[in-house]
mmCIF file of C-alpha atoms and ligand atoms in Angstrom:
data_model
loop_
_atom_site.group_PDB
_atom_site.id
_atom_site.type_symbol
_atom_site.label_atom_id
_atom_site.label_comp_id
_atom_site.label_asym_id
_atom_site.label_seq_id
_atom_site.Cartn_x
_atom_site.Cartn_y
_atom_site.Cartn_z
ATOM 1 C CA MET A 280 102.125 -161.132 -22.719
ATOM 2 C CA SER A 281 105.859 -161.508 -22.536
ATOM 3 C CA VAL A 282 108.273 -162.027 -25.373
ATOM 4 C CA LEU A 283 110.781 -164.859 -25.155
ATOM 5 C CA ASN A 284 114.370 -163.709 -25.302
ATOM 6 C CA ASN A 285 117.776 -165.133 -24.506
ATOM 7 C CA SER A 286 117.796 -164.122 -20.898
ATOM 8 C CA ARG A 287 116.294 -165.998 -17.981
ATOM 9 C CA PRO A 288 112.531 -165.553 -17.860
ATOM 10 C CA ALA A 289 111.922 -162.952 -15.183
ATOM 11 C CA VAL A 290 109.649 -165.180 -13.142
ATOM 12 C CA ASP A 291 107.599 -162.670 -11.240
ATOM 13 C CA GLY A 292 107.071 -163.805 -7.664
ATOM 14 C CA ALA A 293 108.918 -167.077 -8.304
ATOM 15 C CA THR A 294 108.613 -169.459 -5.396
ATOM 16 C CA SER A 295 110.868 -172.215 -6.693
ATOM 17 C CA ASP A 296 113.856 -172.987 -8.877
ATOM 18 C CA LEU A 297 114.426 -175.967 -11.099
ATOM 19 C CA LEU A 298 115.663 -178.820 -8.858
ATOM 20 C CA MET A 299 118.167 -180.082 -11.422
ATOM 21 C CA ASP A 300 120.216 -182.467 -9.217
ATOM 22 C CA LEU A 301 117.090 -183.989 -7.719
ATOM 23 C CA HIS A 302 115.608 -184.638 -11.177
ATOM 24 C CA VAL A 303 118.827 -186.377 -12.256
ATOM 25 C CA LYS A 304 118.610 -188.654 -9.190
ATOM 26 C CA TYR A 305 114.901 -189.311 -9.865
ATOM 27 C CA ILE A 306 115.648 -190.469 -13.416
ATOM 28 C CA GLN A 307 118.648 -192.555 -12.328
ATOM 29 C CA ALA A 308 116.494 -194.342 -9.735
ATOM 30 C CA LEU A 309 113.698 -195.309 -12.178
ATOM 31 C CA ASP A 310 115.272 -198.609 -13.174
ATOM 32 C CA THR A 311 115.743 -199.667 -9.546
ATOM 33 C CA LYS A 312 112.035 -199.583 -8.653
ATOM 34 C CA LYS A 313 111.442 -203.250 -9.476
ATOM 35 C CA ASN A 314 109.290 -203.764 -6.393
ATOM 36 C CA ASP A 315 106.774 -201.188 -7.595
ATOM 37 C CA LEU A 316 103.689 -202.429 -9.458
ATOM 38 C CA GLU A 317 103.983 -199.444 -11.781
ATOM 39 C CA TYR A 318 107.404 -200.614 -12.967
ATOM 40 C CA TRP A 319 105.832 -203.788 -14.369
ATOM 41 C CA LEU A 320 102.634 -202.119 -15.603
ATOM 42 C CA THR A 321 104.726 -199.812 -17.756
ATOM 43 C CA GLU A 322 106.918 -202.584 -19.207
ATOM 44 C CA HIS A 323 105.530 -201.992 -22.722
ATOM 45 C CA LEU A 324 106.760 -198.383 -22.459
ATOM 46 C CA ARG A 325 110.309 -199.239 -21.347
ATOM 47 C CA VAL A 326 111.949 -198.039 -24.593
ATOM 48 C CA ASN A 327 109.798 -194.872 -24.638
ATOM 49 C CA GLY A 328 110.744 -194.342 -20.985
ATOM 50 C CA LEU A 329 114.403 -194.614 -21.886
ATOM 51 C CA TYR A 330 113.922 -191.897 -24.490
ATOM 52 C CA TRP A 331 112.140 -189.597 -22.023
ATOM 53 C CA GLY A 332 114.768 -190.212 -19.313
ATOM 54 C CA ALA A 333 117.801 -189.922 -21.577
ATOM 55 C CA THR A 334 116.438 -186.778 -23.254
ATOM 56 C CA ALA A 335 115.691 -185.099 -19.926
ATOM 57 C CA LEU A 336 119.218 -185.904 -18.694
ATOM 58 C CA HIS A 337 120.785 -184.460 -21.837
ATOM 59 C CA ILE A 338 118.732 -181.273 -21.520
ATOM 60 C CA LEU A 339 119.776 -181.096 -17.845
ATOM 61 C CA GLY A 340 123.392 -181.277 -19.062
ATOM 62 C CA LYS A 341 124.025 -184.692 -17.456
ATOM 63 C CA PRO A 342 124.303 -187.119 -20.407
ATOM 64 C CA GLU A 343 126.629 -189.414 -18.455
ATOM 65 C CA ALA A 344 124.119 -190.005 -15.642
ATOM 66 C CA LEU A 345 122.955 -193.297 -17.260
ATOM 67 C CA ASP A 346 125.239 -196.114 -18.457
ATOM 68 C CA GLN A 347 125.388 -195.635 -22.218
ATOM 69 C CA ASP A 348 126.784 -199.103 -23.064
ATOM 70 C CA GLN A 349 124.081 -200.803 -21.042
ATOM 71 C CA ILE A 350 121.383 -198.765 -22.832
ATOM 72 C CA VAL A 351 122.748 -199.586 -26.280
ATOM 73 C CA GLU A 352 123.040 -203.279 -25.420
ATOM 74 C CA TYR A 353 119.412 -203.269 -24.204
ATOM 75 C CA LEU A 354 118.076 -201.464 -27.288
ATOM 76 C CA VAL A 355 119.859 -203.862 -29.639
ATOM 77 C CA LYS A 356 117.956 -206.699 -27.930
ATOM 78 C CA CYS A 357 114.648 -204.890 -28.651
ATOM 79 C CA GLN A 358 115.152 -204.833 -32.448
ATOM 80 C CA HIS A 359 113.259 -207.504 -34.401
ATOM 81 C CA GLU A 360 114.173 -209.372 -37.551
ATOM 82 C CA ASN A 361 111.793 -207.089 -39.545
ATOM 83 C CA GLY A 362 113.771 -204.017 -38.360
ATOM 84 C CA GLY A 363 111.220 -202.569 -35.912
ATOM 85 C CA PHE A 364 111.778 -202.187 -32.183
ATOM 86 C CA GLY A 365 109.463 -203.448 -29.444
ATOM 87 C CA GLY A 366 108.651 -201.461 -26.313
ATOM 88 C CA HIS A 367 110.754 -203.995 -24.357
ATOM 89 C CA ILE A 368 112.666 -207.222 -25.067
ATOM 90 C CA ASP A 369 110.318 -209.783 -26.681
ATOM 91 C CA HIS A 370 107.531 -207.204 -27.183
ATOM 92 C CA ASP A 371 106.092 -206.817 -30.685
ATOM 93 C CA PRO A 372 107.603 -204.074 -32.842
ATOM 94 C CA HIS A 373 105.790 -200.731 -33.037
ATOM 95 C CA ILE A 374 106.553 -197.400 -34.708
ATOM 96 C CA LEU A 375 106.404 -195.570 -31.314
ATOM 97 C CA SER A 376 109.185 -197.651 -29.764
ATOM 98 C CA THR A 377 111.108 -197.694 -33.040
ATOM 99 C CA LEU A 378 111.304 -193.887 -33.086
ATOM 100 C CA SER A 379 112.290 -193.782 -29.391
ATOM 101 C CA ALA A 380 115.063 -196.354 -29.906
ATOM 102 C CA VAL A 381 116.458 -194.465 -32.900
ATOM 103 C CA GLN A 382 116.290 -191.146 -31.025
ATOM 104 C CA VAL A 383 118.237 -192.567 -28.068
ATOM 105 C CA LEU A 384 120.855 -194.230 -30.287
ATOM 106 C CA ILE A 385 121.390 -191.008 -32.268
ATOM 107 C CA THR A 386 121.538 -188.932 -29.084
ATOM 108 C CA TYR A 387 124.340 -191.210 -27.812
ATOM 109 C CA ASP A 388 125.886 -191.304 -31.320
ATOM 110 C CA ARG A 389 125.588 -195.114 -31.430
ATOM 111 C CA LEU A 390 123.583 -195.753 -34.600
ATOM 112 C CA ASP A 391 126.406 -198.109 -35.634
ATOM 113 C CA ALA A 392 125.031 -200.663 -33.144
ATOM 114 C CA ILE A 393 121.914 -201.480 -35.221
ATOM 115 C CA ASN A 394 120.880 -202.406 -38.734
ATOM 116 C CA VAL A 395 119.591 -199.087 -40.145
ATOM 117 C CA ASP A 396 118.503 -200.508 -43.537
ATOM 118 C CA LYS A 397 116.141 -202.852 -41.726
ATOM 119 C CA VAL A 398 114.635 -199.990 -39.682
ATOM 120 C CA VAL A 399 113.934 -198.171 -42.939
ATOM 121 C CA ASP A 400 112.365 -201.304 -44.496
ATOM 122 C CA TYR A 401 110.117 -201.627 -41.443
ATOM 123 C CA ILE A 402 108.922 -198.019 -41.570
ATOM 124 C CA VAL A 403 108.375 -198.082 -45.346
ATOM 125 C CA SER A 404 106.303 -201.265 -44.925
ATOM 126 C CA LEU A 405 103.911 -199.339 -42.651
ATOM 127 C CA GLN A 406 102.895 -196.719 -45.241
ATOM 128 C CA ASN A 407 99.275 -197.047 -46.359
ATOM 129 C CA GLU A 408 97.744 -196.345 -49.751
ATOM 130 C CA ASP A 409 96.326 -192.996 -48.520
ATOM 131 C CA GLY A 410 99.790 -191.754 -47.468
ATOM 132 C CA SER A 411 99.296 -192.318 -43.721
ATOM 133 C CA PHE A 412 101.349 -194.780 -41.654
ATOM 134 C CA SER A 413 100.138 -197.567 -39.388
ATOM 135 C CA GLY A 414 101.636 -198.016 -35.923
ATOM 136 C CA ASP A 415 102.371 -201.689 -36.510
ATOM 137 C CA SER A 416 101.395 -204.615 -38.693
ATOM 138 C CA TRP A 417 97.900 -204.655 -37.128
ATOM 139 C CA GLY A 418 97.080 -201.534 -39.070
ATOM 140 C CA GLU A 419 95.782 -198.895 -36.622
ATOM 141 C CA THR A 420 96.531 -195.441 -38.025
ATOM 142 C CA ASP A 421 96.862 -192.052 -36.317
ATOM 143 C CA THR A 422 98.697 -188.796 -37.098
ATOM 144 C CA ARG A 423 101.112 -189.738 -34.237
ATOM 145 C CA PHE A 424 102.345 -192.678 -36.273
ATOM 146 C CA ILE A 425 102.834 -190.521 -39.366
ATOM 147 C CA PHE A 426 105.047 -188.179 -37.356
ATOM 148 C CA CYS A 427 107.002 -191.106 -35.876
ATOM 149 C CA ALA A 428 107.655 -192.466 -39.375
ATOM 150 C CA ILE A 429 108.641 -189.140 -40.935
ATOM 151 C CA ASN A 430 110.700 -188.053 -37.913
ATOM 152 C CA CYS A 431 112.576 -191.365 -37.843
ATOM 153 C CA LEU A 432 113.267 -191.429 -41.586
ATOM 154 C CA SER A 433 114.426 -187.817 -41.388
ATOM 155 C CA LEU A 434 116.836 -188.625 -38.513
ATOM 156 C CA LEU A 435 118.136 -191.563 -40.563
ATOM 157 C CA LYS A 436 118.384 -189.370 -43.717
ATOM 158 C CA ARG A 437 116.165 -191.759 -45.662
ATOM 159 C CA LEU A 438 113.260 -189.536 -46.701
ATOM 160 C CA ASP A 439 114.466 -189.959 -50.284
ATOM 161 C CA ASP A 440 113.547 -193.659 -50.278
ATOM 162 C CA LYS A 441 111.834 -194.295 -53.627
ATOM 163 C CA ARG A 442 109.243 -196.621 -52.090
ATOM 164 C CA LEU A 443 107.676 -193.688 -50.162
ATOM 165 C CA ASN A 444 104.901 -191.392 -51.347
ATOM 166 C CA LEU A 445 105.390 -188.223 -49.308
ATOM 167 C CA LYS A 446 103.009 -186.099 -51.362
ATOM 168 C CA LYS A 447 100.192 -188.374 -50.224
ATOM 169 C CA THR A 448 101.439 -188.078 -46.631
ATOM 170 C CA ILE A 449 101.208 -184.275 -46.829
ATOM 171 C CA ASP A 450 97.732 -184.496 -48.399
ATOM 172 C CA TYR A 451 96.606 -186.808 -45.594
ATOM 173 C CA ILE A 452 97.867 -184.429 -42.872
ATOM 174 C CA VAL A 453 96.106 -181.525 -44.603
ATOM 175 C CA GLN A 454 92.869 -183.553 -44.470
ATOM 176 C CA CYS A 455 93.261 -183.743 -40.665
ATOM 177 C CA ARG A 456 93.110 -179.935 -40.395
ATOM 178 C CA ASN A 457 89.955 -178.516 -38.825
ATOM 179 C CA PHE A 458 87.915 -175.315 -39.223
ATOM 180 C CA ASP A 459 89.508 -173.933 -36.008
ATOM 181 C CA GLY A 460 93.007 -174.262 -37.504
ATOM 182 C CA GLY A 461 93.948 -177.231 -35.297
ATOM 183 C CA PHE A 462 94.581 -180.880 -36.223
ATOM 184 C CA GLY A 463 93.135 -184.188 -35.018
ATOM 185 C CA SER A 464 94.282 -187.805 -35.009
ATOM 186 C CA SER A 465 92.486 -188.560 -38.305
ATOM 187 C CA PRO A 466 90.314 -186.652 -40.808
ATOM 188 C CA GLY A 467 87.359 -185.196 -38.878
ATOM 189 C CA GLY A 468 88.992 -185.830 -35.482
ATOM 190 C CA GLU A 469 88.761 -183.104 -32.810
ATOM 191 C CA SER A 470 91.646 -180.618 -32.618
ATOM 192 C CA HIS A 471 94.056 -181.557 -29.845
ATOM 193 C CA ALA A 472 97.354 -179.821 -29.011
ATOM 194 C CA ALA A 473 99.422 -183.028 -29.067
ATOM 195 C CA GLN A 474 98.015 -183.891 -32.510
ATOM 196 C CA VAL A 475 98.825 -180.342 -33.598
ATOM 197 C CA TYR A 476 102.459 -180.960 -32.589
ATOM 198 C CA VAL A 477 102.718 -184.172 -34.620
ATOM 199 C CA CYS A 478 101.019 -182.636 -37.689
ATOM 200 C CA VAL A 479 102.973 -179.363 -37.606
ATOM 201 C CA GLY A 480 106.163 -181.384 -36.945
ATOM 202 C CA THR A 481 105.487 -183.623 -39.950
ATOM 203 C CA LEU A 482 104.763 -180.629 -42.219
ATOM 204 C CA THR A 483 107.888 -178.840 -40.933
ATOM 205 C CA ILE A 484 110.137 -181.825 -41.680
ATOM 206 C CA LEU A 485 108.535 -182.224 -45.130
ATOM 207 C CA ASN A 486 108.908 -178.478 -45.901
ATOM 208 C CA ALA A 487 105.147 -178.131 -46.236
ATOM 209 C CA LEU A 488 104.312 -175.722 -43.430
ATOM 210 C CA HIS A 489 102.701 -173.378 -45.978
ATOM 211 C CA HIS A 490 99.581 -175.558 -45.642
ATOM 212 C CA VAL A 491 99.065 -174.074 -42.173
ATOM 213 C CA ASP A 492 97.462 -170.722 -41.374
ATOM 214 C CA ALA A 493 100.056 -169.788 -38.728
ATOM 215 C CA ASP A 494 98.027 -166.876 -37.333
ATOM 216 C CA GLN A 495 94.850 -168.916 -36.934
ATOM 217 C CA LEU A 496 96.607 -171.947 -35.445
ATOM 218 C CA GLY A 497 98.882 -169.728 -33.333
ATOM 219 C CA TRP A 498 95.781 -168.085 -31.885
ATOM 220 C CA TRP A 499 94.157 -171.483 -31.111
ATOM 221 C CA LEU A 500 97.390 -172.633 -29.427
ATOM 222 C CA SER A 501 97.802 -169.452 -27.395
ATOM 223 C CA GLU A 502 94.212 -169.869 -26.175
ATOM 224 C CA ARG A 503 95.412 -173.053 -24.444
ATOM 225 C CA GLN A 504 96.991 -170.989 -21.645
ATOM 226 C CA LEU A 505 94.807 -170.750 -18.535
ATOM 227 C CA LYS A 506 94.837 -168.150 -15.778
ATOM 228 C CA ASN A 507 97.189 -170.257 -13.627
ATOM 229 C CA GLY A 508 99.788 -170.171 -16.437
ATOM 230 C CA GLY A 509 99.427 -173.847 -17.386
ATOM 231 C CA LEU A 510 98.349 -175.027 -20.841
ATOM 232 C CA ASN A 511 95.569 -177.472 -21.732
ATOM 233 C CA GLY A 512 95.217 -179.687 -24.792
ATOM 234 C CA ARG A 513 91.829 -178.428 -25.974
ATOM 235 C CA PRO A 514 89.070 -176.078 -24.791
ATOM 236 C CA GLU A 515 87.445 -176.772 -21.402
ATOM 237 C CA LYS A 516 90.134 -179.275 -20.344
ATOM 238 C CA LEU A 517 92.538 -179.186 -17.411
ATOM 239 C CA GLU A 518 96.039 -177.749 -17.645
ATOM 240 C CA ASP A 519 98.870 -180.293 -17.746
ATOM 241 C CA VAL A 520 102.677 -179.912 -17.807
ATOM 242 C CA CYS A 521 103.101 -182.055 -20.935
ATOM 243 C CA TYR A 522 101.200 -179.459 -22.999
ATOM 244 C CA SER A 523 104.056 -177.097 -22.218
ATOM 245 C CA TRP A 524 105.820 -179.205 -24.833
ATOM 246 C CA TRP A 525 103.035 -179.967 -27.331
ATOM 247 C CA VAL A 526 101.813 -176.343 -27.442
ATOM 248 C CA LEU A 527 105.065 -174.409 -27.095
ATOM 249 C CA SER A 528 107.015 -176.536 -29.583
ATOM 250 C CA SER A 529 104.172 -176.049 -32.108
ATOM 251 C CA LEU A 530 104.171 -172.299 -31.503
ATOM 252 C CA SER A 531 107.966 -172.340 -31.908
ATOM 253 C CA MET A 532 107.694 -174.041 -35.295
ATOM 254 C CA LEU A 533 105.105 -171.405 -36.258
ATOM 255 C CA LYS A 534 107.448 -168.674 -34.938
ATOM 256 C CA ARG A 535 104.845 -167.523 -32.463
ATOM 257 C CA ALA A 536 106.222 -168.811 -29.123
ATOM 258 C CA HIS A 537 105.946 -165.297 -27.745
ATOM 259 C CA TRP A 538 102.138 -165.533 -27.964
ATOM 260 C CA ILE A 539 101.984 -167.197 -24.530
ATOM 261 C CA ASP A 540 103.027 -165.767 -21.170
ATOM 262 C CA ALA A 541 106.455 -167.364 -20.594
ATOM 263 C CA ASN A 542 106.777 -166.260 -16.959
ATOM 264 C CA LYS A 543 103.486 -167.795 -15.928
ATOM 265 C CA LEU A 544 104.150 -171.047 -17.773
ATOM 266 C CA THR A 545 107.641 -171.315 -16.234
ATOM 267 C CA GLN A 546 106.144 -170.893 -12.793
ATOM 268 C CA PHE A 547 103.412 -173.477 -13.498
ATOM 269 C CA ILE A 548 105.998 -176.112 -14.513
ATOM 270 C CA LEU A 549 108.245 -175.375 -11.518
ATOM 271 C CA GLU A 550 105.296 -175.775 -9.157
ATOM 272 C CA ALA A 551 104.646 -179.297 -10.507
ATOM 273 C CA GLN A 552 108.086 -180.475 -9.288
ATOM 274 C CA ASP A 553 108.220 -182.954 -6.401
ATOM 275 C CA SER A 554 110.706 -181.377 -4.030
ATOM 276 C CA GLU A 555 111.167 -184.625 -2.070
ATOM 277 C CA THR A 556 111.578 -187.323 -4.692
ATOM 278 C CA GLY A 557 112.500 -185.197 -7.686
ATOM 279 C CA GLY A 558 110.589 -185.538 -10.951
ATOM 280 C CA ILE A 559 107.746 -183.444 -12.371
ATOM 281 C CA ALA A 560 104.025 -184.320 -12.307
ATOM 282 C CA ASP A 561 101.216 -183.321 -14.693
ATOM 283 C CA ARG A 562 100.317 -180.584 -12.218
ATOM 284 C CA SER A 563 101.198 -179.412 -8.727
ATOM 285 C CA GLY A 564 100.498 -181.941 -5.961
ATOM 286 C CA ASN A 565 100.349 -185.027 -8.202
ATOM 287 C CA ILE A 566 102.847 -187.901 -8.356
ATOM 288 C CA PRO A 567 105.733 -187.309 -10.792
ATOM 289 C CA ASP A 568 106.522 -189.569 -13.738
ATOM 290 C CA VAL A 569 109.290 -189.649 -16.317
ATOM 291 C CA PHE A 570 106.987 -188.544 -19.185
ATOM 292 C CA HIS A 571 106.008 -185.269 -17.490
ATOM 293 C CA THR A 572 109.540 -184.843 -16.121
ATOM 294 C CA ASN A 573 110.895 -184.894 -19.666
ATOM 295 C CA PHE A 574 108.255 -182.654 -21.206
ATOM 296 C CA GLY A 575 108.442 -180.224 -18.287
ATOM 297 C CA ILE A 576 112.212 -179.919 -18.645
ATOM 298 C CA CYS A 577 112.019 -179.686 -22.449
ATOM 299 C CA GLY A 578 109.310 -177.016 -22.075
ATOM 300 C CA LEU A 579 111.579 -175.058 -19.734
ATOM 301 C CA SER A 580 114.394 -175.405 -22.270
ATOM 302 C CA LEU A 581 112.145 -173.865 -24.963
ATOM 303 C CA LEU A 582 111.407 -171.123 -22.420
ATOM 304 C CA ARG A 583 115.197 -170.642 -22.178
ATOM 305 C CA TYR A 584 115.377 -171.466 -18.496
ATOM 306 C CA PRO A 585 118.991 -170.801 -17.435
ATOM 307 C CA GLY A 586 121.421 -173.720 -17.282
ATOM 308 C CA LEU A 587 119.413 -175.977 -19.601
ATOM 309 C CA VAL A 588 120.724 -177.315 -22.910
ATOM 310 C CA PRO A 589 118.644 -176.015 -25.875
ATOM 311 C CA VAL A 590 116.107 -178.530 -27.188
ATOM 312 C CA ASP A 591 115.023 -178.827 -30.834
ATOM 313 C CA PRO A 592 111.266 -178.056 -31.098
ATOM 314 C CA VAL A 593 110.660 -180.483 -33.987
ATOM 315 C CA TYR A 594 112.606 -183.576 -32.928
ATOM 316 C CA CYS A 595 112.456 -183.110 -29.121
ATOM 317 C CA MET A 596 116.150 -183.930 -28.875
ATOM 318 C CA PRO A 597 119.116 -181.771 -27.850
ATOM 319 C CA ARG A 598 119.675 -179.117 -30.523
ATOM 320 C CA HIS A 599 123.415 -179.883 -30.670
ATOM 321 C CA VAL A 600 122.589 -183.498 -31.627
ATOM 322 C CA ILE A 601 120.324 -182.342 -34.471
ATOM 323 C CA GLN A 602 123.101 -180.019 -35.613
ATOM 324 C CA ARG A 603 125.738 -182.783 -35.310
ATOM 325 C CA ILE A 604 123.805 -185.048 -37.691
ATOM 326 C CA GLY A 605 123.523 -182.169 -40.155
ATOM 327 C CA LEU A 606 119.772 -181.552 -40.095
ATOM 328 C CA THR A 607 119.471 -177.885 -40.852
ATOM 329 C CA ASP A 608 117.316 -175.769 -38.574
ATOM 330 C CA LYS A 609 113.860 -175.675 -40.149
ATOM 331 C CA HIS A 610 112.440 -173.495 -37.452
HETATM 332 C C1 GRG B 142 109.271 -187.171 -30.370
HETATM 333 C C2 GRG B 142 108.109 -185.844 -28.596
HETATM 334 C C3 GRG B 142 108.062 -186.928 -29.590
HETATM 335 C C4 GRG B 142 106.907 -187.647 -29.728
HETATM 336 C C5 GRG B 142 106.714 -188.741 -30.657
HETATM 337 C C6 GRG B 142 104.147 -190.368 -29.598
HETATM 338 C C7 GRG B 142 104.262 -189.017 -30.185
HETATM 339 C C8 GRG B 142 105.307 -188.741 -31.212
HETATM 340 C C9 GRG B 142 103.445 -188.035 -29.831
HETATM 341 C C10 GRG B 142 102.354 -188.230 -28.869
HETATM 342 C C11 GRG B 142 101.302 -187.241 -29.159
HETATM 343 C C12 GRG B 142 100.122 -187.445 -28.283
HETATM 344 C C13 GRG B 142 98.801 -187.645 -28.940
HETATM 345 C C14 GRG B 142 100.248 -187.393 -26.963
HETATM 346 C C15 GRG B 142 99.138 -187.522 -26.007
HETATM 347 C C16 GRG B 142 99.172 -186.420 -25.001
HETATM 348 C C17 GRG B 142 98.072 -186.482 -23.979
HETATM 349 C C18 GRG B 142 98.347 -185.924 -22.664
HETATM 350 C C19 GRG B 142 96.881 -187.015 -24.269
HETATM 351 C C20 GRG B 142 95.803 -187.041 -23.284
HETATM 352 O O1 GRG B 142 94.604 -186.805 -23.950
HETATM 353 P P1 GRG B 142 93.274 -186.772 -23.078
HETATM 354 O O2 GRG B 142 92.126 -186.600 -23.968
HETATM 355 O O3 GRG B 142 93.591 -185.551 -22.161
HETATM 356 O O4 GRG B 142 93.249 -187.949 -22.148
HETATM 357 P P2 GRG B 142 93.017 -184.097 -22.095
HETATM 358 O O5 GRG B 142 94.205 -183.290 -21.655
HETATM 359 O O6 GRG B 142 92.531 -183.690 -23.463
HETATM 360 O O7 GRG B 142 91.975 -184.146 -21.069
HETATM 361 ZN ZN1 ZN B 143 100.174 -184.874 -19.518
#
């Protein structure tokens, strides 16, 4: 096991470096692929995609690589009368795209472009009697949506809204905790590393991390690392670059990031890069996408890969942005 420190991970036997310029070009080119079927199939994720692309570029130290005014103008068009944002223009509002839109606007320091009170009204309207939050007006609930709501209200400094019942939200998250220390998407749901991230993130923001047994959960998370250095989301599953984020950010919040082998994970992420097109895939040899590109780069930032801007493990945004808006480090 290696301990994370401020220096570059000594990647034993490293075969590759982070292809920073190529990844910038890959992200810049995403909006030009209008002849690709995938471009249209992912239309409902356009706002999420903007968040992944913009975040990756900021962590790569290239915030100016996308046209900020064009992005803001586009996002404004995605906000609905009820305050929520759709995944694309004319798509129904959802908490997932609402968080992404707010994250991008705050990252670019352009919150002035939207009606914040209405965003808050929208999120508050999604809280259920049991403390959880629905993803939209259709009512489906999941610990992901709770995190989106709490994260967004925290970024907007509106967690003190009197219409909210945050004690019930904490109680609900605690009910999603399993005997193995992990968390699922609802009470009784199987432990999954991405659900652990959203539950630990919610408890961290709400100053309720004492409900977690950090040693037990830290052990379960560290068991996610396989021999090839990659991390999986639950026992017996395949390794995948995005778990570099879900697992390592959770371990960071629990102050146990040094419980995984940083060198091996760094190498695993670097090997999933596409050295021709740029971008990072879920694992070596597969086609890259902007989701895994972002979480690979953010994972490397948590691993303190040299030249990358530090990322905040709770909000998955540049740490300097979280500091600029005055959210104190909770981790
Ligand atoms: C601000 C970073 C950030 C996120 C916002 C949307 C959200 C909150 C979090 C998503 C959490 C989540 C549940 C992600 C899914 C990750 C994933 C790869 C799921 C795949 O699950 P399976 O069962 O794959 O298809 P496995 O790996 O278990 O085989
Ligand atoms: Zn993945």
